[in-house]
XYZ file of C-alpha atoms in Angstrom:
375
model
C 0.000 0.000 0.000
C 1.144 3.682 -0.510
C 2.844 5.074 2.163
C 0.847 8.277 1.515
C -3.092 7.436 2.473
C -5.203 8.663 -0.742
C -7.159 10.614 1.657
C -4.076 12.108 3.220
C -3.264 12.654 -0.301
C -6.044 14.473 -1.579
C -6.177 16.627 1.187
C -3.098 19.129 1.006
C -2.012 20.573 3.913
C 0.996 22.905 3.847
C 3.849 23.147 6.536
C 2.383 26.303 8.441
C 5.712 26.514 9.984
C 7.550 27.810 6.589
C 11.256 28.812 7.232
C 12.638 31.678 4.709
C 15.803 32.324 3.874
C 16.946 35.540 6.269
C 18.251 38.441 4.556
C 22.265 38.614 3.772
C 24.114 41.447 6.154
C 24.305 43.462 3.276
C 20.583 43.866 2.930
C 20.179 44.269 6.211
C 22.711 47.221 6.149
C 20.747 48.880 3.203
C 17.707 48.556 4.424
C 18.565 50.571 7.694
C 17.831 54.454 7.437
C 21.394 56.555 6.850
C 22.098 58.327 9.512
C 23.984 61.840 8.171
C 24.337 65.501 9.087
C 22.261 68.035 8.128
C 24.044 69.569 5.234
C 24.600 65.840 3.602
C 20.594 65.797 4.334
C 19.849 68.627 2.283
C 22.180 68.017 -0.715
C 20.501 64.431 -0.947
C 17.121 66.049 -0.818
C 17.820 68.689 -3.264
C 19.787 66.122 -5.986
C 16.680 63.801 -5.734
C 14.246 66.260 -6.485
C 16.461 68.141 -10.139
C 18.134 64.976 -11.139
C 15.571 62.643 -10.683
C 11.908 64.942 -10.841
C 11.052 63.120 -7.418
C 8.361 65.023 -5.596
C 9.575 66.474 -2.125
C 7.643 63.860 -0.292
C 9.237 60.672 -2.134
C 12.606 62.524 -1.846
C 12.057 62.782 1.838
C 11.581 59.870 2.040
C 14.477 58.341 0.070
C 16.771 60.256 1.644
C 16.653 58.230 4.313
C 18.051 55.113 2.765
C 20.777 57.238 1.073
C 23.444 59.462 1.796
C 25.080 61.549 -1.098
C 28.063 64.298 -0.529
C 28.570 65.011 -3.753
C 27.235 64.825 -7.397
C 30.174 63.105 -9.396
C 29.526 59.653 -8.472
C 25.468 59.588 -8.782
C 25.767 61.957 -12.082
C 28.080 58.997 -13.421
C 26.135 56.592 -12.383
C 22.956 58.249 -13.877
C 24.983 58.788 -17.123
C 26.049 54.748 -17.087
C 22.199 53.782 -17.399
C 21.487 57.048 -20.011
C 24.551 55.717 -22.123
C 22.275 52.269 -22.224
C 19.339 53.695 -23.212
C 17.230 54.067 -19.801
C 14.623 56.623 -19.970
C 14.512 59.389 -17.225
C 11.093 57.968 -16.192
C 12.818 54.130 -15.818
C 15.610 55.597 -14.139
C 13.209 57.282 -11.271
C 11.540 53.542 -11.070
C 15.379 52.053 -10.338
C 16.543 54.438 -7.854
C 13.037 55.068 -6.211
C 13.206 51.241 -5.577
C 17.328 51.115 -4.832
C 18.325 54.551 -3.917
C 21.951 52.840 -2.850
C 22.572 52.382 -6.528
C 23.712 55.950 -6.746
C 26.670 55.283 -4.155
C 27.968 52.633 -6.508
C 30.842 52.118 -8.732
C 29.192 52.562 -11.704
C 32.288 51.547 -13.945
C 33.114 48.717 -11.581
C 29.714 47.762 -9.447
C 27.558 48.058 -12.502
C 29.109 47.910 -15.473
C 30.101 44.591 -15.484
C 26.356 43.498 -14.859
C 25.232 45.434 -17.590
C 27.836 43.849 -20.182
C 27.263 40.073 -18.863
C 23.602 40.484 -19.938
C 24.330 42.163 -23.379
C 27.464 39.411 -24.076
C 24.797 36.884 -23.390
C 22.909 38.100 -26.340
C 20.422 40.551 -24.168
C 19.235 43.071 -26.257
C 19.020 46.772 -25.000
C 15.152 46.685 -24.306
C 15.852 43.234 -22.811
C 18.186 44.937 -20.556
C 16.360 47.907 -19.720
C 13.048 45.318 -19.023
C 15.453 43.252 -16.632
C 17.045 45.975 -14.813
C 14.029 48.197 -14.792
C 11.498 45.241 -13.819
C 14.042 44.496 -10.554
C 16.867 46.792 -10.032
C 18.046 44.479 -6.788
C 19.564 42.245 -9.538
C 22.192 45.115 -9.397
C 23.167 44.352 -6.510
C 24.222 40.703 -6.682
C 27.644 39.609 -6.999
C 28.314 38.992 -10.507
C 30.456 35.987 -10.137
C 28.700 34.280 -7.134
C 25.079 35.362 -7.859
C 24.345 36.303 -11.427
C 27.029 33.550 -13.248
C 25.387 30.612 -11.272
C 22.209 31.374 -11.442
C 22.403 32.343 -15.124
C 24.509 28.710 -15.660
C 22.115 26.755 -13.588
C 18.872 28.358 -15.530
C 20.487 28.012 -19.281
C 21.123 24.218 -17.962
C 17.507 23.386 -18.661
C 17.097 25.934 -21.325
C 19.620 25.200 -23.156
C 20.007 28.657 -25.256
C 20.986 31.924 -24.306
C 17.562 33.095 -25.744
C 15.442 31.074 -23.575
C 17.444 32.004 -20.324
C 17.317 35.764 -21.076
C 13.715 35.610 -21.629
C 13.382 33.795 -18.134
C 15.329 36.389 -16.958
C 12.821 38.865 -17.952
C 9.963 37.102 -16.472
C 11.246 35.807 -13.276
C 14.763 37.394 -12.270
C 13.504 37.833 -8.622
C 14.359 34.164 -8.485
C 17.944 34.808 -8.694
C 17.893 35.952 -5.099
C 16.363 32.521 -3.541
C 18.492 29.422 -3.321
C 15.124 27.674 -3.189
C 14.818 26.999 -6.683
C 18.077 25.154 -7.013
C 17.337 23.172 -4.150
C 14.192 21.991 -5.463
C 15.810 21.269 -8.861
C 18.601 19.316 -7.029
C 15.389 16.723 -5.392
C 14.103 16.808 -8.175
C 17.200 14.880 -10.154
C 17.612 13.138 -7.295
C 14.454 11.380 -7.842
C 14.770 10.599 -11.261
C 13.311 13.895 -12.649
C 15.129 14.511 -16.232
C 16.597 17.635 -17.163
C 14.220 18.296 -19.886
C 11.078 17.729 -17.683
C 12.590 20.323 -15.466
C 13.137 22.478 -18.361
C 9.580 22.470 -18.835
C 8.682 23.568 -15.180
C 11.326 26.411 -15.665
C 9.703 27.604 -19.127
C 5.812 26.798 -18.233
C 5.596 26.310 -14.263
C 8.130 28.314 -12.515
C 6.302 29.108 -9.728
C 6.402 25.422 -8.567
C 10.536 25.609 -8.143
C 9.821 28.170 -5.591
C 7.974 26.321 -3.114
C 8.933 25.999 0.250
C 11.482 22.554 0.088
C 9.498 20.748 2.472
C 6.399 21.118 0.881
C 7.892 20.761 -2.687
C 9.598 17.194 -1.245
C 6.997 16.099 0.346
C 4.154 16.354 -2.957
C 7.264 14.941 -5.077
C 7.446 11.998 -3.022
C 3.718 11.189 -2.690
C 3.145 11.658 -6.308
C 5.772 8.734 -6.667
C 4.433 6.912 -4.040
C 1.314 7.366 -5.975
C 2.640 5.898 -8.832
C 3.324 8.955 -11.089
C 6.628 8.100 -12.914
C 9.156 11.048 -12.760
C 10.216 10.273 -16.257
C 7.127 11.825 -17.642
C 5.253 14.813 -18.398
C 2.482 13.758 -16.440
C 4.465 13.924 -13.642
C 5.513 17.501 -14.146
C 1.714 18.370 -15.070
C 0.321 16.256 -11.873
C 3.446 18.064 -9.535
C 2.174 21.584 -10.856
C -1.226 20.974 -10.048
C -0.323 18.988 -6.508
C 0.921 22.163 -5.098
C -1.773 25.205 -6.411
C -2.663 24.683 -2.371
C -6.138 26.306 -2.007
C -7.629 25.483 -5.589
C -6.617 21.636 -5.037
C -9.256 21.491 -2.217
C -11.603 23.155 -4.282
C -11.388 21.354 -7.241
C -11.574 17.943 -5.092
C -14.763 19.737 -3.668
C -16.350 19.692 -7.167
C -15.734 16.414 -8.170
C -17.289 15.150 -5.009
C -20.583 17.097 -5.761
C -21.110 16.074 -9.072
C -20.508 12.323 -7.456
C -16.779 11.172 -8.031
C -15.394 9.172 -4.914
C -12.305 9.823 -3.587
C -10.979 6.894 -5.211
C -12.755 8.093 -8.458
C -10.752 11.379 -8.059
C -7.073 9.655 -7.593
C -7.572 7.086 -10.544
C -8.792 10.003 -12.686
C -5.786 12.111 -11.599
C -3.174 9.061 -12.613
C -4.849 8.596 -15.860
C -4.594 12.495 -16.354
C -3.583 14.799 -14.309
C -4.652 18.054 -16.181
C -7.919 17.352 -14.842
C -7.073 18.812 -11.714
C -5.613 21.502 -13.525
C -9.126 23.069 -15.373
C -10.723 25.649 -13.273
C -13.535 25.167 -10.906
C -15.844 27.087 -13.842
C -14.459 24.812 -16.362
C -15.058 21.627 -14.593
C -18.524 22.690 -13.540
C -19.628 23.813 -17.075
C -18.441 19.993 -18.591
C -19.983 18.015 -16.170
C -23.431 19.878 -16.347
C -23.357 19.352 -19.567
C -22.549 15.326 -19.833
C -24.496 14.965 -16.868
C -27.510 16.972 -17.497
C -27.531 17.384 -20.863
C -26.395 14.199 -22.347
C -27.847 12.211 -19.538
C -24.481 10.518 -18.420
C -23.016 9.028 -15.205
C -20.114 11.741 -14.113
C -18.456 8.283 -13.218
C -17.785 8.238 -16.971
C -15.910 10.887 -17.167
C -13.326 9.431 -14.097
C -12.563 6.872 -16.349
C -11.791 9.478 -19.453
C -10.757 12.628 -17.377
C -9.263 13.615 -21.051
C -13.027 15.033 -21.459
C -12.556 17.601 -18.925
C -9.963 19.442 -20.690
C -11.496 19.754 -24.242
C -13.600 22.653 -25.006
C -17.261 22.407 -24.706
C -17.616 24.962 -27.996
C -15.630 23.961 -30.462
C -15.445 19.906 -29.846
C -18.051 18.664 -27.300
C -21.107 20.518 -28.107
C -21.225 20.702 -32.239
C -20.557 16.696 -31.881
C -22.978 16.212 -29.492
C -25.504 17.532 -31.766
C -24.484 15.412 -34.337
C -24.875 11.837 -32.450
C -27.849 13.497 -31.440
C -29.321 13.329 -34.808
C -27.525 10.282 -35.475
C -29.544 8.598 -32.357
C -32.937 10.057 -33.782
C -32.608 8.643 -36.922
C -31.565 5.218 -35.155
C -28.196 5.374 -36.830
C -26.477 5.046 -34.166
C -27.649 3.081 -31.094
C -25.928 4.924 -27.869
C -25.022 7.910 -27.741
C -23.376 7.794 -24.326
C -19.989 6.720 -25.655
C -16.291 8.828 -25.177
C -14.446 7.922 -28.758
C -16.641 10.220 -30.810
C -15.361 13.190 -28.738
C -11.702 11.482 -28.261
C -11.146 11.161 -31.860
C -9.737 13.858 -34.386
C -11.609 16.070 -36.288
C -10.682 13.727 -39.535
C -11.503 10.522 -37.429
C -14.984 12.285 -36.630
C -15.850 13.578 -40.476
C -14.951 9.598 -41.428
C -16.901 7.593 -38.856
C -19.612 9.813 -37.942
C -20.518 12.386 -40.399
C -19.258 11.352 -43.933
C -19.662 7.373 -43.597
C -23.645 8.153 -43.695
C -24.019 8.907 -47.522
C -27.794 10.397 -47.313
C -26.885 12.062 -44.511
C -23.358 13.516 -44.687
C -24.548 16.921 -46.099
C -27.323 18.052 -43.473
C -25.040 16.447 -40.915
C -21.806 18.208 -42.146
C -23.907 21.594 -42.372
C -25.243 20.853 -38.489
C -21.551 20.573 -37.069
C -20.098 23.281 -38.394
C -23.113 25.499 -37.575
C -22.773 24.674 -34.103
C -19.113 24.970 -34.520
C -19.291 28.253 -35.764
C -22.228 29.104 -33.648
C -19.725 28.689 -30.545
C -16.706 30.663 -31.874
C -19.212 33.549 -32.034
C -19.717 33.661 -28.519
């Protein structure tokens, strides 16, 4: 028997006690309000407010994170981002977020940041989207921080493309260690590269999971008997830990009549059932249920039916066995290949086949067909 009970497993409970990662020193340190003389006050207020078109309020208020003396080392660091094509507007955005940029080296803090995204084949709106998006990439340490991260990510992307346009979506990950930890169970337990390529690209949100959460759905979806090897694995893992809308989505099922054990066969057979929304789910088995007259039980068997679209599949061929039934050409409608099948399958066996027929039945699907991509 599984070590995980199926009721245990269909009910997910999170570790309430999560443990996060406590900021570095260095955050700390910038975080805390600078502590400066009068005068230095005042020149800080007044370079905030011309250089940077802050408001006196946000300048107050920024002020007390940084200290400036002088302008030669924030006008050159200003001029660094200008010279790379940052807009006056994007540069407020960076420095109202990380006033401590304008303290830094620009030649030797930030330069070198800059260039390792445009040598990796960033392009300049790709750089001002990165840097603009999450200025606190700037201050990571290029060869300890960025390099890594940026090696560990392309690992499972593959191409300097892909990575940078990860980059653009989720850099805040660069500052967790989570991610890499999760990746690292996730080889350990027979996950390939590629499948974690596809959580990267499609998923990422599920690499960022607390670890003992993220270990502890990996291991009951293997005690399950999800093999790691596989897609479904990745899809089943995804939908495993969306916390809240699991619940929820077991709630449904259980209304329209599935059984708990109806609910874990259905979600080893295919997972991206428990992926569909709660409206989605609701509107399919109305209509097999209700309208069609089925057992829901059905659809546990062929959870594939959940996931195709009521519009432009289910409903137009629907109609058409419909007819079919009327005219006694076929005997049960109640039966999953018609809606399985491809569209060419579907013309062959149940619309062309019938020679008398074939026209008003051809005209009837694609009504409805078009009827449905009109609303």
């Amino acid at each position: 028997m599984f070590r995980y009970s199926r009721r245990a497993f269909l009910c997910h409970n999170p570790n309430p006690n999560l443990t996060f990662t406590k900021p570095s020193p260095i955050l700390n340190l910038l975080l805390q309000p600078f502590s400066s003389s009068p005068q230095n006050h005042t020149f800080t207020l007044n370079y905030l407010i011309q250089n940077l078109a802050f408001s006196p309020e946000t300048a107050s208020k920024i002020s007390t994170k940084v200290n400036l003396t002088n302008s030669q080392n924030p006008d050159s660091v200003l001029a660094l981002f200008k010279s790379h094509g940052f807009s006056n507007s994007q540069l407020s955005t960076i420095i109202k977020t990380c006033p401590i940029l304008l303290t830094y080296d620009p030649n030797k803090t930030l330069l070198p940041k800059l260039n390792f995204l445009l040598q990796k084949g960033a392009s300049t709106s790709d750089l001002i989207d990165i840097i603009t998006k999450n200025p606190r990439f700037l201050y990571l340490s290029l060869h300890k921080s960025i390099t890594p991260f940026y090696d560990l990510v392309k690992r499972f992307l593959l191409t300097d493309e892909s990575t940078i346009a990860s980059l653009k979506l989720h850099v805040c990950l660069i500052y967790s260690r989570t991610p890499s930890r999760n990746i690292q169970f996730l080889i350990q337990n027979g996950v390939p590269e590629s499948k974690v390529g596809i959580l990267y690209r499609n998923w990422y949100i599920v690499l960022t999971q607390n670890p003992p959460v993220f270990e502890k759905a990996v291991m009951e979806l293997i005690e399950l008997g999800f093999n790691p090897k596989t897609t479904f694995f990745t899809v089943a893992l995804r939908a495993k830990l969306m916390k809240h809308r699991w619940q929820t989505k077991v709630d449904v099922y259980k209304k329209w009549g599935w059984s708990e054990e109806d609910i874990v066969s259905a979600f080893l057979r295919y997972p991206w059932c428990m992926m569909a929304s709660v409206d989605k789910i609701e509107a399919v088995m109305k209509f097999f249920v209700d309208h069609i007259g089925w057992d829901s039980r059905v659809l546990a068997k062929d959870p594939v039916l959940i996931m195709m679209s009521l519009e432009k599949r289910v409903i137009p061929r629907a109609f058409v066995l419909k007819y079919l039934e009327s005219k006694g050409l076929v005997k049960d409608t109640k039966l999953v290949r018609p809606f399985i099948v491809t569209e060419d399958v579907f013309l062959k066996k149940f619309v062309n086949c019938f020679k008398e027929e074939a026209s008003y039945l051809l005209k009837l699907y694609e009504e409805k067909k078009d009827v449905s991509n009109s609303v």
